[in-house]
Amino acid sequence: MTQRILLIISGGIAAYKSLELVRLLRKRGIAVRAVLTESAKQFVTPLSLGVLTEDQVFDALFDLKAEREIGHIQLSRQADLVVVAPATANILARMANGIADDLATTLLLATDKPVLAVPAMNVRMWRHRATQRNLAQLRADGVHVMEPDAGEMACGEYGKGRMPEPAAIAAEIERLLTLPLPVAPLADPLTGQPDFAGDAGPLAGRHVLITAGPTHEPIDPVRYIANRSSGKQGFAIAAAAARAGARVTLVAGPVHLPTPAGVDRVDVETARDMLAAVEAALPADAAIMVAAVADWRTADAAGQKIKKDGSGQPAPLALVENPDILATIGHSDRRPPLLIGFAAETQKIAEHAQAKLAKKGADWIVANDVSGDVMGGDANAVQIVTAAGLESWPVLPKDQVAAKLIEKVANALAARTD
Ligand code: CTP
């Protein structure tokens, strides 16, 4: 069956590259229907797009003739994937806030299909907190976001923000088209509750406990020990569990991520606080310990800022081991029926994960290779180690890893009780 893309082109200088993108997609046998925003028409014409797509080009919300022939709801759902390329800072902001003030943003709000945003903008606009906040929101909402390239920009500045080359976007589109659909639909935006349109969801009635993010271990009032965990993978798993109908408790270390819809979040700082919050949240049907807990804390955090004394001596820092939350729960009598740990490894991944299974009393260890840019990045290649053996998954966006993992959790819990 021919696969179909709805391509939304917003008004940036990179819009001209979208013509090449259309050509590449058509060459791969993918049908493209294009929508232009008002400002995109300053950069590419409906005529050239119409020729390349061999289809009608849509560019206004209140095109009554088009609305009678094909309504905007229908238009938003006929595609297998909606692609916004280039996605300007402006359209990303409107998407993140659910604003529907033209045809493009109305389609984005009405669609029930996966969305890929391909940002392109000036480096300062890209780095602006507002843009980064909007991108974090979009990712939490399940939108796939491609990283822009770095280089010289049309405006003469140098930095990150250039739209990736059409071939790279086409490859990403092809990859997304091969992915399985998420196991569950998005949360109902009105209630924040998982929206199963009448279906209770595979984890309905289950309590899933998740830890995510780093911990911060204070040294003195202004310094702390930390690590590079962004919390993205744990938050994506919490979102997927909520979409699958579970009651979700997310114990989160210090991260800058919005709370996924339908999730109960408990914010903590230190490993000891995290252990206490986990214990308070039990019992659970499944616990997934994704947090990158600091292994050590200072023996005695100073009440005042520690001053250097100029002696050239090593810093007066004595470290003691933190409790291992996963192992504590894994060997306790309140252990959830399904207990899953994560393992951040840089070498001998499967071997180390296997050893951790027994040491931590876990059922599965999800091992990820952190030798690349997994921490803070949006994709993850994982291997799942269980008593039954090893399963390797391809490199997937973190939200797809989350969806697949939650599907596996739902199956395992169903098998245990049925
Ligand atoms: N973990 C935990 N409490 C700790 C340390 C780790 O709950 N104090 C959990 C993590 O959430 C993760 C798993 O244990 O699910 C494995 O963490 P990993 O990064 O492999 O750390 P370690 O077990 O300390 O192993 P290593 O010796 O490789 O650092």
XYZ file of C-alpha atoms and ligand atoms in Angstrom:
447
model
C 0.000 0.000 0.000
C 1.302 3.425 -0.843
C 2.432 5.316 2.206
C 1.281 8.885 2.535
C 2.873 11.937 4.071
C 1.144 15.170 4.927
C 3.941 17.726 4.566
C 3.412 21.051 6.304
C 5.816 23.725 5.119
C 6.157 26.761 7.343
C 7.804 30.026 6.403
C 11.547 29.815 6.722
C 14.380 30.256 4.282
C 14.860 26.461 4.385
C 11.450 25.989 2.756
C 13.140 25.677 -0.612
C 14.764 22.434 0.602
C 11.291 20.968 1.037
C 10.893 20.849 -2.734
C 13.878 18.500 -2.880
C 12.409 16.529 0.020
C 9.179 16.039 -1.931
C 11.162 14.862 -4.945
C 13.108 12.308 -2.861
C 9.972 10.975 -1.181
C 8.153 10.647 -4.504
C 11.177 8.773 -5.890
C 10.815 6.318 -2.990
C 7.155 5.758 -3.886
C 5.791 7.791 -0.962
C 2.775 9.985 -1.741
C 3.042 13.577 -0.480
C 0.260 16.047 0.092
C 1.521 19.529 0.898
C 0.155 22.301 3.078
C 1.711 25.768 3.010
C 1.437 28.357 5.744
C 0.854 31.974 4.645
C 4.494 32.910 5.196
C 5.794 29.763 3.466
C 4.258 31.156 0.280
C 6.938 33.852 0.389
C 9.526 31.112 -0.130
C 7.898 28.448 -2.311
C 4.904 28.610 -4.573
C 1.821 26.383 -4.476
C 2.370 25.844 -8.204
C 5.841 24.303 -7.899
C 4.693 22.112 -5.009
C 1.610 21.027 -6.917
C 3.768 19.958 -9.844
C 6.114 17.955 -7.623
C 3.438 16.331 -5.449
C 1.056 15.816 -8.408
C -1.677 16.733 -5.955
C -3.698 19.689 -4.821
C -1.771 22.014 -2.478
C -3.650 23.355 0.528
C -2.915 26.766 1.905
C -5.929 28.341 3.604
C -8.210 27.230 6.381
C -11.371 28.679 4.993
C -11.126 27.380 1.492
C -14.778 26.509 1.301
C -14.538 24.513 -1.887
C -11.786 22.334 -0.439
C -13.624 22.043 2.871
C -16.691 20.702 1.068
C -14.650 18.186 -0.895
C -12.220 17.215 1.848
C -12.655 18.495 5.392
C -9.658 19.516 7.441
C -10.204 16.653 9.888
C -10.106 14.184 7.028
C -7.044 15.890 5.554
C -5.219 15.540 8.867
C -5.898 11.830 9.138
C -5.431 10.488 5.639
C -1.647 10.463 5.975
C 0.470 7.839 7.732
C 2.760 10.539 9.069
C 2.553 14.314 9.380
C 5.846 16.102 8.729
C 6.482 19.763 9.523
C 9.548 20.818 7.500
C 10.844 23.365 7.949
C 9.319 23.921 11.377
C 9.945 27.537 12.357
C 10.181 28.666 15.981
C 6.745 30.192 15.464
C 4.971 27.032 14.329
C 6.717 24.994 17.067
C 5.409 27.493 19.635
C 1.894 27.242 18.235
C 2.071 23.446 18.163
C 3.384 23.255 21.735
C 0.529 25.453 22.919
C -2.221 23.870 20.875
C -2.938 27.034 18.918
C -4.941 26.418 15.750
C -5.124 29.717 13.914
C -4.497 28.588 10.352
C -4.903 25.448 8.287
C -1.478 23.980 9.180
C -1.901 24.282 12.954
C -5.537 23.171 12.769
C -4.432 19.998 11.000
C -1.716 19.430 13.594
C -4.263 19.709 16.384
C -6.787 17.457 14.670
C -4.477 14.682 13.573
C -4.350 11.264 15.179
C -1.178 10.323 13.321
C 2.489 10.503 14.391
C 4.096 13.899 13.795
C 7.697 14.653 12.841
C 8.928 18.218 13.305
C 12.085 19.311 11.503
C 13.133 22.605 13.120
C 15.012 25.237 11.136
C 15.808 28.666 12.475
C 18.498 31.105 13.493
C 20.856 29.770 16.168
C 19.711 32.286 18.788
C 16.078 31.453 18.176
C 16.988 27.761 18.461
C 18.832 28.279 21.734
C 16.182 30.541 23.232
C 14.662 29.090 26.362
C 11.177 29.543 24.949
C 12.012 27.397 21.899
C 13.709 24.732 24.017
C 10.719 24.744 26.385
C 8.368 24.300 23.434
C 10.497 21.454 22.065
C 10.518 19.696 25.452
C 6.725 20.026 25.548
C 6.365 18.678 22.021
C 8.607 15.699 22.784
C 6.615 14.987 25.945
C 3.485 15.103 23.784
C 4.977 12.388 21.568
C 6.102 14.539 18.629
C 9.290 13.278 16.954
C 11.758 16.146 16.689
C 14.782 16.005 14.380
C 17.924 17.767 15.572
C 18.945 20.635 13.300
C 22.396 20.724 11.731
C 25.081 23.166 12.790
C 26.832 25.386 10.291
C 26.707 28.726 8.601
C 23.210 30.123 8.406
C 21.442 32.070 5.723
C 21.594 35.115 8.005
C 25.407 34.905 8.202
C 25.582 33.663 11.785
C 27.150 30.321 12.632
C 25.623 27.636 14.842
C 22.909 25.056 15.284
C 19.575 25.585 13.605
C 19.994 24.658 9.950
C 17.427 22.313 8.528
C 18.982 18.872 7.938
C 19.582 17.919 4.306
C 16.533 16.530 2.470
C 18.164 13.075 2.179
C 18.519 12.875 5.976
C 14.901 13.954 6.465
C 13.704 11.422 3.881
C 15.660 8.686 5.694
C 14.086 9.689 9.022
C 10.624 9.666 7.427
C 11.216 6.187 6.024
C 12.385 4.994 9.437
C 9.328 6.413 11.185
C 7.045 4.828 8.607
C 8.439 1.397 9.500
C 7.899 1.807 13.240
C 4.956 0.099 14.879
C 2.204 2.474 15.981
C 2.366 3.373 19.682
C 0.764 0.678 21.855
C -1.778 3.137 23.166
C -3.364 6.405 22.114
C -2.529 9.770 23.674
C -4.074 10.908 26.910
C -7.420 12.615 26.630
C -6.421 16.289 26.588
C -9.561 17.321 28.479
C -9.246 14.983 31.437
C -5.528 14.174 31.264
C -6.630 10.575 31.538
C -5.548 7.937 29.028
C -7.888 7.983 26.083
C -8.707 4.464 25.020
C -11.983 5.431 23.352
C -13.946 2.955 25.425
C -11.135 0.427 25.841
C -9.659 0.277 29.336
C -6.036 -0.228 28.179
C -3.694 -3.155 28.793
C -2.473 -1.805 32.149
C -5.869 -0.727 33.534
C -6.094 -1.388 37.263
C -2.294 -1.744 37.610
C 0.040 0.502 39.591
C 3.367 1.144 37.893
C 6.165 2.836 39.839
C 8.962 4.524 37.903
C 12.139 6.333 38.985
C 13.764 8.767 36.569
C 16.470 11.381 36.235
C 19.645 11.907 38.232
C 19.970 12.505 41.945
C 21.795 15.489 43.382
C 23.916 14.881 46.453
C 24.774 18.095 48.285
C 28.391 18.896 49.128
C 27.572 22.231 50.736
C 24.737 24.762 50.228
C 25.936 25.676 46.705
C 27.572 22.521 45.301
C 26.374 19.041 44.596
C 27.383 15.726 42.986
C 25.318 14.967 39.872
C 25.373 13.089 36.578
C 24.251 13.688 33.005
C 20.902 11.888 33.145
C 18.162 13.987 31.512
C 15.233 11.885 32.736
C 13.826 11.654 29.191
C 13.699 7.858 29.028
C 12.047 7.477 32.429
C 9.506 10.217 31.670
C 8.706 8.591 28.306
C 8.094 5.271 30.086
C 5.824 6.973 32.614
C 3.868 8.584 29.749
C 3.545 5.250 27.935
C 2.392 3.467 31.110
C -0.274 6.129 31.697
C -1.440 5.840 28.094
C -1.737 2.098 28.621
C -4.182 2.791 31.454
C -1.936 2.275 34.510
C -1.941 4.382 37.650
C 1.589 5.740 37.451
C 3.812 7.094 40.217
C 6.887 8.805 38.831
C 9.612 9.523 41.386
C 11.747 12.104 39.627
C 15.165 13.476 40.463
C 15.962 17.103 39.534
C 15.106 17.438 35.803
C 13.525 20.083 33.597
C 10.737 18.049 32.060
C 6.976 18.535 32.125
C 4.900 15.919 33.923
C 3.312 13.535 31.411
C -0.488 13.519 31.348
C -2.151 11.245 33.881
C 1.048 10.680 35.917
C 1.470 11.274 39.687
C 4.886 12.854 40.101
C 6.954 13.013 43.280
C 10.031 15.268 43.016
C 13.129 14.350 45.028
C 16.754 15.534 45.200
C 18.897 12.847 46.763
C 19.175 9.048 46.578
C 17.952 8.722 50.139
C 14.884 10.872 49.372
C 14.281 8.763 46.263
C 14.384 5.525 48.270
C 11.937 6.971 50.809
C 9.553 8.107 48.041
C 9.747 4.701 46.356
C 9.013 2.890 49.617
C 6.095 5.239 50.300
C 4.633 4.551 46.841
C 4.616 0.739 47.244
C 2.854 -1.602 46.673
C 3.077 -1.647 42.900
C 2.417 -4.268 40.235
C 5.566 -3.276 38.385
C 8.484 -1.002 39.207
C 10.849 0.321 36.576
C 13.985 1.909 38.019
C 15.291 4.163 35.281
C 16.941 6.753 37.536
C 20.689 7.272 37.353
C 21.105 7.309 41.102
C 24.363 8.786 42.390
C 26.377 5.920 43.831
C 28.022 8.132 46.441
C 27.158 11.111 48.591
C 29.328 13.205 50.853
C 29.751 11.686 54.292
C 28.584 14.920 55.832
C 27.237 17.780 53.706
C 28.628 21.056 55.025
C 26.165 23.594 56.398
C 28.226 26.506 55.014
C 30.016 26.949 51.707
C 33.365 25.129 51.903
C 36.264 27.552 51.394
C 39.497 26.619 49.715
C 42.447 27.168 52.023
C 45.172 27.579 49.403
C 47.171 24.699 50.919
C 47.181 22.692 47.671
C 45.863 19.706 49.632
C 43.104 17.454 48.156
C 39.601 18.789 48.790
C 38.148 17.713 52.138
C 35.529 15.462 50.549
C 34.765 12.095 52.102
C 32.233 10.034 50.148
C 30.025 7.231 51.390
C 27.899 4.825 49.362
C 24.267 5.628 48.765
C 21.586 2.980 49.271
C 20.933 0.960 46.131
C 17.217 1.574 45.626
C 16.683 -1.206 43.108
C 18.552 -3.795 45.186
C 16.819 -2.673 48.398
C 13.388 -3.126 46.821
C 14.493 -6.264 44.943
C 15.429 -8.017 48.157
C 12.551 -6.737 50.291
C 9.263 -8.430 51.086
C 7.423 -5.584 49.334
C 9.086 -6.377 46.018
C 6.652 -5.756 43.124
C 5.804 -8.877 41.079
C 7.688 -7.367 38.125
C 10.871 -5.455 38.905
C 12.908 -3.872 36.137
C 16.255 -2.143 36.378
C 18.235 -0.156 33.863
C 21.961 -0.520 33.416
C 24.119 2.222 32.010
C 27.111 0.489 30.501
C 29.958 1.454 28.239
C 31.353 -2.036 27.571
C 30.467 -5.781 27.849
C 26.869 -4.607 28.036
C 25.007 -7.935 28.136
C 27.517 -9.572 30.476
C 27.349 -6.785 33.049
C 23.551 -6.634 32.821
C 23.318 -10.378 33.444
C 25.374 -9.994 36.615
C 23.122 -7.141 37.760
C 19.978 -9.293 37.490
C 20.999 -11.446 40.420
C 22.795 -8.748 42.381
C 19.766 -6.445 42.318
C 17.023 -9.080 42.541
C 15.422 -7.770 39.325
C 13.401 -9.672 36.712
C 14.743 -7.721 33.757
C 17.640 -5.398 33.203
C 17.309 -2.951 30.341
C 20.901 -2.340 29.345
C 21.794 0.728 27.379
C 25.098 1.617 25.881
C 25.923 5.060 27.207
C 29.226 5.322 25.405
C 27.563 7.562 22.753
C 25.222 10.492 23.433
C 22.351 8.498 24.979
C 22.333 10.652 28.085
C 20.335 13.698 27.121
C 19.795 12.461 23.559
C 16.479 11.385 22.087
C 17.340 7.894 20.879
C 18.386 4.766 22.675
C 19.634 1.291 21.680
C 18.735 -1.171 24.399
C 19.169 -4.835 25.179
C 16.793 -6.535 27.587
C 18.328 -9.201 29.760
C 15.956 -11.623 31.489
C 16.308 -15.109 32.963
C 15.126 -16.329 29.543
C 17.972 -14.673 27.648
C 18.753 -11.527 25.733
C 16.627 -9.390 23.433
C 18.266 -6.649 21.358
C 16.215 -3.752 20.060
C 17.325 -1.465 17.257
C 18.146 2.195 17.888
C 14.769 3.781 18.566
C 13.545 7.164 19.763
C 13.141 7.067 23.545
C 9.349 7.256 23.301
C 9.326 4.148 21.093
C 11.590 2.305 23.524
C 9.076 3.315 26.194
C 6.068 2.098 24.188
C 7.703 -1.255 23.434
C 8.808 -1.731 27.027
C 5.340 -0.967 28.377
C 3.838 -3.395 25.871
C 6.232 -6.064 27.183
C 5.354 -5.163 30.794
C 1.623 -5.442 30.030
C 2.141 -8.863 28.426
C 4.269 -10.101 31.318
C 1.742 -8.944 33.936
C -1.132 -10.495 31.988
C 0.765 -13.793 31.729
C 1.437 -13.840 35.474
C -2.186 -13.555 36.563
C -4.058 -15.290 33.741
N 20.172 1.989 41.028
C 19.483 2.270 42.195
N 20.136 2.832 43.260
C 21.459 3.089 43.192
C 22.171 2.802 42.004
C 21.496 2.258 40.937
O 18.285 2.031 42.260
N 22.049 3.629 44.239
C 19.474 1.356 39.936
C 19.312 2.193 38.720
O 18.100 2.917 38.763
C 19.309 1.159 37.614
C 20.193 0.073 38.129
O 20.217 0.250 39.545
O 18.019 0.616 37.439
C 21.581 -0.019 37.584
O 22.320 1.123 37.701
P 23.809 1.298 37.073
O 23.885 2.551 36.347
O 24.210 0.090 36.349
O 24.657 1.464 38.363
P 25.257 0.375 39.330
O 24.275 -0.671 39.675
O 25.797 1.183 40.458
O 26.409 -0.354 38.542
P 27.860 0.145 38.109
O 28.772 -0.591 39.010
O 27.947 -0.284 36.677
O 27.880 1.631 38.305
